[in-house]
CSV table of C-alpha atoms in Angstrom, one decimal:
chain,number,residue,atom,x,y,z
A,1,MET,CA,149.1,68.4,24.4
A,2,TYR,CA,146.1,69.1,27.4
A,3,ARG,CA,147.9,68.7,30.9
A,4,VAL,CA,146.0,66.8,33.5
A,5,LEU,CA,147.8,67.2,37.6
A,6,ALA,CA,147.1,64.8,39.9
A,7,THR,CA,147.8,65.9,43.3
A,8,ASP,CA,146.8,63.5,45.7
A,9,GLY,CA,148.0,60.1,43.9
A,10,MET,CA,146.0,58.1,40.7
A,11,ALA,CA,145.7,54.8,39.7
A,12,LYS,CA,149.0,53.4,37.9
A,13,SER,CA,147.0,52.2,35.2
A,14,ALA,CA,144.9,55.8,35.2
A,15,VAL,CA,148.0,57.3,34.7
A,16,GLU,CA,149.5,55.2,31.8
A,17,ASP,CA,146.0,55.2,29.8
A,18,LEU,CA,146.0,58.7,29.4
A,19,ARG,CA,149.6,59.3,28.7
A,20,ALA,CA,148.7,56.7,25.8
A,21,LYS,CA,146.1,58.6,24.9
A,22,GLY,CA,148.3,61.5,24.5
A,23,TYR,CA,147.9,63.8,28.0
A,24,GLU,CA,150.7,65.0,29.7
A,25,VAL,CA,150.0,63.9,33.3
A,26,VAL,CA,152.0,65.5,36.2
A,27,GLU,CA,151.6,63.9,39.8
A,28,GLN,CA,152.4,66.4,42.5
A,29,TYR,CA,151.0,67.6,45.7
A,30,TYR,CA,151.2,71.1,45.9
A,31,GLU,CA,150.3,73.4,48.9
A,32,PRO,CA,147.4,75.9,48.2
A,33,ASP,CA,149.3,78.9,47.7
A,34,GLU,CA,151.8,77.0,45.1
A,35,LEU,CA,148.6,75.4,43.9
A,36,ALA,CA,146.8,78.4,42.7
A,37,GLU,CA,150.0,79.1,40.9
A,38,GLN,CA,150.2,75.8,39.2
A,39,LEU,CA,146.8,75.0,38.4
A,40,LYS,CA,147.4,77.9,35.4
A,41,GLU,CA,149.2,75.9,33.2
A,42,PHE,CA,146.8,72.7,33.5
A,43,ASP,CA,143.5,71.9,31.7
A,44,ALA,CA,142.3,69.3,34.2
A,45,VAL,CA,143.5,68.5,38.3
A,46,VAL,CA,142.1,65.2,39.6
A,47,VAL,CA,142.1,65.0,44.0
A,48,ARG,CA,141.3,62.9,46.0
A,49,SER,CA,140.6,64.1,50.1
A,50,LYS,CA,144.0,65.8,51.1
A,51,THR,CA,143.9,68.5,48.4
A,52,LYS,CA,141.2,71.4,49.0
A,53,ILE,CA,140.0,73.5,46.0
A,54,ARG,CA,138.4,76.6,47.5
A,55,GLN,CA,137.7,80.1,46.2
A,56,PRO,CA,141.1,81.5,45.7
A,57,ILE,CA,142.9,78.5,44.0
A,58,ILE,CA,139.3,78.4,41.6
A,59,ASP,CA,139.7,82.3,41.7
A,60,ALA,CA,143.6,82.1,40.0
A,61,ALA,CA,142.5,79.2,38.1
A,62,ALA,CA,139.6,80.9,36.5
A,63,GLU,CA,141.5,84.5,35.9
A,64,ALA,CA,144.5,82.3,34.1
A,65,GLY,CA,141.4,80.1,31.7
A,66,ARG,CA,142.9,76.8,31.1
A,67,LEU,CA,141.5,74.8,33.9
A,68,LYS,CA,138.5,73.0,32.6
A,69,VAL,CA,137.8,70.7,35.2
A,70,VAL,CA,138.5,69.1,38.8
A,71,ILE,CA,138.3,65.9,39.1
A,72,ARG,CA,137.2,64.3,42.4
A,73,GLY,CA,138.3,60.6,42.4
A,74,GLY,CA,136.1,59.8,44.7
A,75,VAL,CA,132.2,60.0,46.3
A,76,GLY,CA,132.3,63.5,48.3
A,77,VAL,CA,133.1,66.9,47.2
A,78,ASP,CA,133.2,68.7,50.4
A,79,ASN,CA,136.7,69.3,49.5
A,80,ILE,CA,135.8,71.8,46.4
A,81,ASP,CA,133.7,74.8,46.7
A,82,VAL,CA,131.7,73.2,43.7
A,83,LYS,CA,128.9,75.8,43.0
A,84,TYR,CA,131.7,78.7,43.1
A,85,ALA,CA,133.8,76.4,40.5
A,86,GLU,CA,131.0,76.1,38.0
A,87,GLU,CA,130.1,79.9,37.9
A,88,LYS,CA,133.8,80.4,37.1
A,89,GLY,CA,133.4,78.2,34.1
A,90,ILE,CA,135.0,75.3,35.8
A,91,LYS,CA,133.8,72.0,35.7
A,92,VAL,CA,133.5,69.8,38.8
A,93,ARG,CA,133.4,65.9,38.7
A,94,ASN,CA,133.9,62.9,40.8
A,95,THR,CA,133.4,59.1,40.6
A,96,PRO,CA,130.5,58.2,43.1
A,97,ARG,CA,130.1,54.3,41.7
A,98,ALA,CA,134.1,53.5,41.8
A,99,SER,CA,134.5,52.7,45.2
A,100,SER,CA,130.8,51.9,47.0
A,101,ALA,CA,131.4,48.4,47.1
A,102,SER,CA,134.7,48.8,49.4
A,103,VAL,CA,133.4,51.2,51.7
A,104,ALA,CA,130.6,49.2,52.0
A,105,GLU,CA,132.6,46.0,52.9
A,106,ALA,CA,134.9,48.2,55.2
A,107,THR,CA,131.2,49.0,56.8
A,108,ILE,CA,130.9,45.8,57.6
A,109,GLY,CA,133.8,44.8,58.9
A,110,HIS,CA,133.6,47.5,60.8
A,111,MET,CA,130.5,46.3,62.5
A,112,PHE,CA,131.8,42.5,62.6
A,113,ALA,CA,134.9,44.1,64.6
A,114,LEU,CA,132.6,45.7,67.1
A,115,CYS,CA,130.3,43.1,68.4
A,116,ARG,CA,133.2,40.6,68.3
A,117,TYR,CA,135.6,42.7,69.7
A,118,ILE,CA,138.6,41.6,66.9
A,119,GLY,CA,140.7,44.3,66.8
A,120,ILE,CA,140.9,45.2,70.7
A,121,SER,CA,141.6,41.4,71.3
A,122,ASN,CA,143.8,41.1,68.8
A,123,TYR,CA,145.7,43.9,70.7
A,124,ALA,CA,145.3,42.5,73.9
A,125,MET,CA,147.0,38.8,72.7
A,126,ARG,CA,149.7,40.8,71.0
A,127,ASN,CA,150.5,42.7,74.7
A,128,GLY,CA,150.4,38.8,76.2
A,129,GLU,CA,146.8,38.7,77.5
A,130,TRP,CA,144.3,36.0,76.7
A,131,PRO,CA,141.1,38.0,77.6
A,132,LYS,CA,139.2,34.6,76.5
A,133,LYS,CA,136.3,35.3,79.2
A,134,LYS,CA,136.5,39.6,78.8
A,135,TYR,CA,134.9,39.4,75.4
A,136,GLU,CA,131.9,38.2,75.0
A,137,GLY,CA,130.3,38.9,71.9
A,138,THR,CA,127.2,39.4,70.0
A,139,GLU,CA,125.4,38.3,66.6
A,140,ILE,CA,125.0,40.1,63.8
A,141,ALA,CA,122.4,38.1,62.4
A,142,GLY,CA,118.7,39.0,63.5
A,143,LYS,CA,120.1,42.6,64.5
A,144,THR,CA,118.7,46.2,62.6
A,145,ILE,CA,120.7,48.0,60.9
A,146,GLY,CA,119.6,51.5,60.5
A,147,LEU,CA,121.2,53.3,57.5
A,148,ILE,CA,121.3,57.2,57.6
A,149,GLY,CA,121.4,58.6,53.8
A,150,MET,CA,120.4,55.9,51.2
A,151,GLY,CA,122.8,56.2,48.2
A,152,ARG,CA,124.9,53.8,46.4
A,153,ILE,CA,127.2,53.0,49.2
A,154,ALA,CA,124.2,52.7,52.2
A,155,GLN,CA,122.6,50.6,49.1
A,156,GLU,CA,125.2,48.3,49.4
A,157,VAL,CA,125.6,48.2,53.0
A,158,ALA,CA,121.9,47.1,52.9
A,159,LYS,CA,122.9,44.2,50.3
A,160,ARG,CA,125.2,42.7,52.5
A,161,ALA,CA,123.4,43.5,55.7
A,162,ALA,CA,120.2,41.6,55.0
A,163,ALA,CA,122.7,38.5,53.6
A,164,LEU,CA,123.6,38.4,56.7
A,165,GLY,CA,120.7,37.8,58.3
A,166,MET,CA,119.6,42.1,59.3
A,167,LYS,CA,116.7,43.6,59.4
A,168,VAL,CA,117.1,47.3,57.4
A,169,MET,CA,115.9,50.9,58.5
A,170,TYR,CA,116.8,53.8,56.4
A,171,THR,CA,116.0,57.5,56.0
A,172,ASP,CA,116.6,59.6,52.9
A,173,ILE,CA,115.7,63.0,51.8
A,174,PHE,CA,114.8,61.0,48.3
A,175,GLU,CA,112.4,58.6,47.5
A,176,ILE,CA,114.6,55.6,46.5
A,177,LYS,CA,113.0,53.5,43.8
A,178,GLY,CA,113.9,49.2,43.4
A,179,LEU,CA,114.2,49.2,47.0
A,180,PRO,CA,113.2,45.4,48.4
A,181,GLU,CA,109.9,45.4,50.3
A,182,ASP,CA,111.3,44.8,53.4
A,183,TYR,CA,113.6,47.6,54.0
A,184,VAL,CA,111.7,49.8,56.2
A,185,LYS,CA,112.0,53.6,55.8
A,186,SER,CA,111.6,55.9,58.9
A,187,THR,CA,112.8,58.7,60.2
A,188,GLN,CA,116.6,59.8,61.9
A,189,GLU,CA,114.6,59.7,65.2
A,190,GLU,CA,113.3,56.2,65.1
A,191,ILE,CA,116.1,54.7,63.6
A,192,LEU,CA,118.4,56.2,66.6
A,193,LYS,CA,115.8,54.3,68.8
A,194,ASN,CA,115.4,51.6,67.9
A,195,ALA,CA,118.6,50.3,65.2
A,196,ASP,CA,121.7,48.0,67.2
A,197,PHE,CA,124.1,49.3,64.5
A,198,VAL,CA,123.5,53.2,63.1
A,199,SER,CA,125.5,53.7,60.0
A,200,LEU,CA,126.0,57.0,58.4
A,201,HIS,CA,125.8,58.1,54.5
A,202,ILE,CA,125.3,61.8,54.3
A,203,PRO,CA,127.1,64.7,53.1
A,204,MET,CA,128.7,67.2,55.3
A,205,PRO,CA,125.8,69.9,55.7
A,206,ALA,CA,126.6,73.5,54.4
A,207,ASP,CA,127.3,75.0,58.4
A,208,LYS,CA,129.9,72.1,58.3
A,209,LYS,CA,128.5,71.1,62.0
A,210,PRO,CA,128.2,67.9,63.1
A,211,VAL,CA,124.6,66.0,62.5
A,212,ILE,CA,124.9,63.5,65.4
A,213,VAL,CA,125.1,65.5,68.2
A,214,ALA,CA,124.7,64.7,72.4
A,215,GLU,CA,120.9,64.5,72.6
A,216,ASP,CA,121.3,62.4,69.1
A,217,LEU,CA,123.0,59.6,70.6
A,218,ALA,CA,121.0,59.6,73.7
A,219,LEU,CA,118.5,58.5,71.7
A,220,MET,CA,120.1,55.8,71.2
A,221,LYS,CA,120.4,51.9,73.1
A,222,PRO,CA,123.0,51.3,75.4
A,223,THR,CA,123.8,48.2,73.5
A,224,ALA,CA,123.7,50.0,70.1
A,225,TYR,CA,126.7,51.0,67.8
A,226,ILE,CA,127.3,53.8,65.9
A,227,LEU,CA,129.7,53.8,62.4
A,228,ASN,CA,130.6,56.7,60.5
A,229,LEU,CA,132.7,56.2,56.9
A,230,ALA,CA,131.3,58.8,55.0
A,231,ARG,CA,132.8,62.4,56.3
A,232,GLY,CA,134.7,63.6,59.0
A,233,GLY,CA,133.0,65.8,61.8
A,234,LEU,CA,129.2,64.3,61.1
A,235,ILE,CA,129.8,63.0,64.1
A,236,ASP,CA,130.3,65.0,67.4
A,237,GLU,CA,133.9,63.6,68.5
A,238,ASP,CA,133.8,64.8,72.4
A,239,ALA,CA,130.0,63.7,72.8
A,240,LEU,CA,130.7,60.2,71.4
A,241,CYS,CA,133.6,59.8,73.5
A,242,ASP,CA,131.2,60.9,76.6
A,243,ALA,CA,128.8,58.3,75.4
A,244,LEU,CA,130.5,55.5,75.3
A,245,ASP,CA,132.8,56.4,78.8
A,246,ASN,CA,129.4,56.5,80.3
A,247,GLY,CA,128.0,53.5,79.3
A,248,LYS,CA,125.1,55.3,77.4
A,249,LEU,CA,126.6,53.3,73.6
A,250,ALA,CA,128.4,50.3,73.0
A,251,GLY,CA,130.4,51.3,70.6
A,252,ALA,CA,131.5,53.0,67.5
A,253,ALA,CA,133.3,52.9,64.3
A,254,LEU,CA,135.2,55.6,62.5
A,255,ASP,CA,137.2,55.8,59.3
A,256,VAL,CA,136.6,59.7,59.0
A,257,PHE,CA,137.4,62.3,61.3
A,258,ALA,CA,136.9,65.6,62.4
A,259,SER,CA,140.4,66.7,61.2
A,260,GLU,CA,143.0,64.4,59.7
A,261,PRO,CA,145.4,62.9,60.4
A,262,ALA,CA,143.0,62.2,63.3
A,263,SER,CA,144.6,64.3,66.4
A,264,ASN,CA,141.8,64.0,68.9
A,265,GLU,CA,143.5,61.9,71.9
A,266,ARG,CA,140.0,60.9,73.4
A,267,VAL,CA,138.8,58.7,70.5
A,268,LEU,CA,142.1,57.4,69.9
A,269,SER,CA,142.7,56.2,72.8
A,270,ASN,CA,138.9,54.8,73.4
A,271,ASP,CA,138.9,51.2,73.3
A,272,LYS,CA,134.9,50.9,72.4
A,273,ILE,CA,135.5,53.0,69.1
A,274,SER,CA,137.2,50.7,66.3
A,275,LEU,CA,139.4,53.2,64.1
A,276,THR,CA,140.6,53.1,60.6
A,277,PRO,CA,142.8,55.9,58.7
A,278,HIS,CA,140.4,56.8,56.3
A,279,ILE,CA,140.6,53.4,54.0
A,280,GLY,CA,137.1,53.0,53.1
A,281,GLY,CA,137.5,53.2,49.8
A,282,SER,CA,141.2,52.1,49.5
A,283,THR,CA,140.8,49.1,47.6
A,284,LYS,CA,143.2,47.8,44.2
A,285,GLU,CA,139.6,47.4,42.5
A,286,ALA,CA,137.9,50.5,43.9
A,287,GLN,CA,141.4,52.5,42.8
A,288,GLY,CA,141.6,51.0,39.9
A,289,ARG,CA,137.4,51.4,39.1
A,290,ILE,CA,138.2,55.3,40.2
A,291,GLY,CA,141.1,55.3,37.8
A,292,GLU,CA,139.0,54.1,34.7
A,293,GLU,CA,136.1,57.2,35.2
A,294,ILE,CA,138.5,59.6,36.1
A,295,VAL,CA,139.9,58.7,32.1
A,296,SER,CA,136.5,58.3,30.8
A,297,ILE,CA,135.8,61.7,32.4
A,298,ILE,CA,138.9,63.2,31.0
A,299,THR,CA,138.6,62.4,27.9
A,300,ASP,CA,135.3,63.1,27.2
A,301,ILE,CA,135.8,66.8,28.6
A,302,LEU,CA,138.9,67.5,27.0
A,303,LYS,CA,138.6,66.2,23.8
């Protein structure tokens, strides 16, 4: 019997489906040292963002020779040493299509929260305030959204932004076919200079250094907002707080952080930042689709 380990949880429907197909599924989180030992007894491991599959764990699994595939339930595979695993004969897969709509909707939700002060005014009212005159917002319609990276999620964001009457700018290292003619491809610098909302949709670079630093934030309009629902650490968090504190930027939204759970007090206490705890893809619908993709991958590889 093939054995599957789900370290960070998996949709109940997917677990039931796999068990019905004859797979043994174990749902259990292990610390790195113990995980390395446990993976010697599994054919597949399913992880989310919490579990890291690094070289020592891969070495232990490869030496045992049983592990066939590592599956990331989600889009990014930054928490897996992909090339190293594949060099050791262990396949790496993810579920890139399942959560695109959910993250896109969360991105739009943050945009509304920022420009209409939904989160902060909610908090103020619950503390006995009536800040009617304090929070004059701005409309999204007619504004420009700049998408840094134009993969599946960014394209879903663009569709929704365009439907709200926004203009779309984007940059990507690849030539993306089939996009509407009124989407404007540009450079990152031009997007930072001209967009009213800048949204990041790129992987973490190999050197793990922030892509958006103080010099980049300085290019943006003081009325602009920046959003990161992609990878924690893409924006220099302290530089972001400096820009917000100095009135160089209107606001920001973060769903992902340089360290998680988020611990930067400057970020957590800044009322110009709309915060969520890495829940961009956390919808019932997305989790169901992720589960379906995981089942498909497992049944394809472990035949």
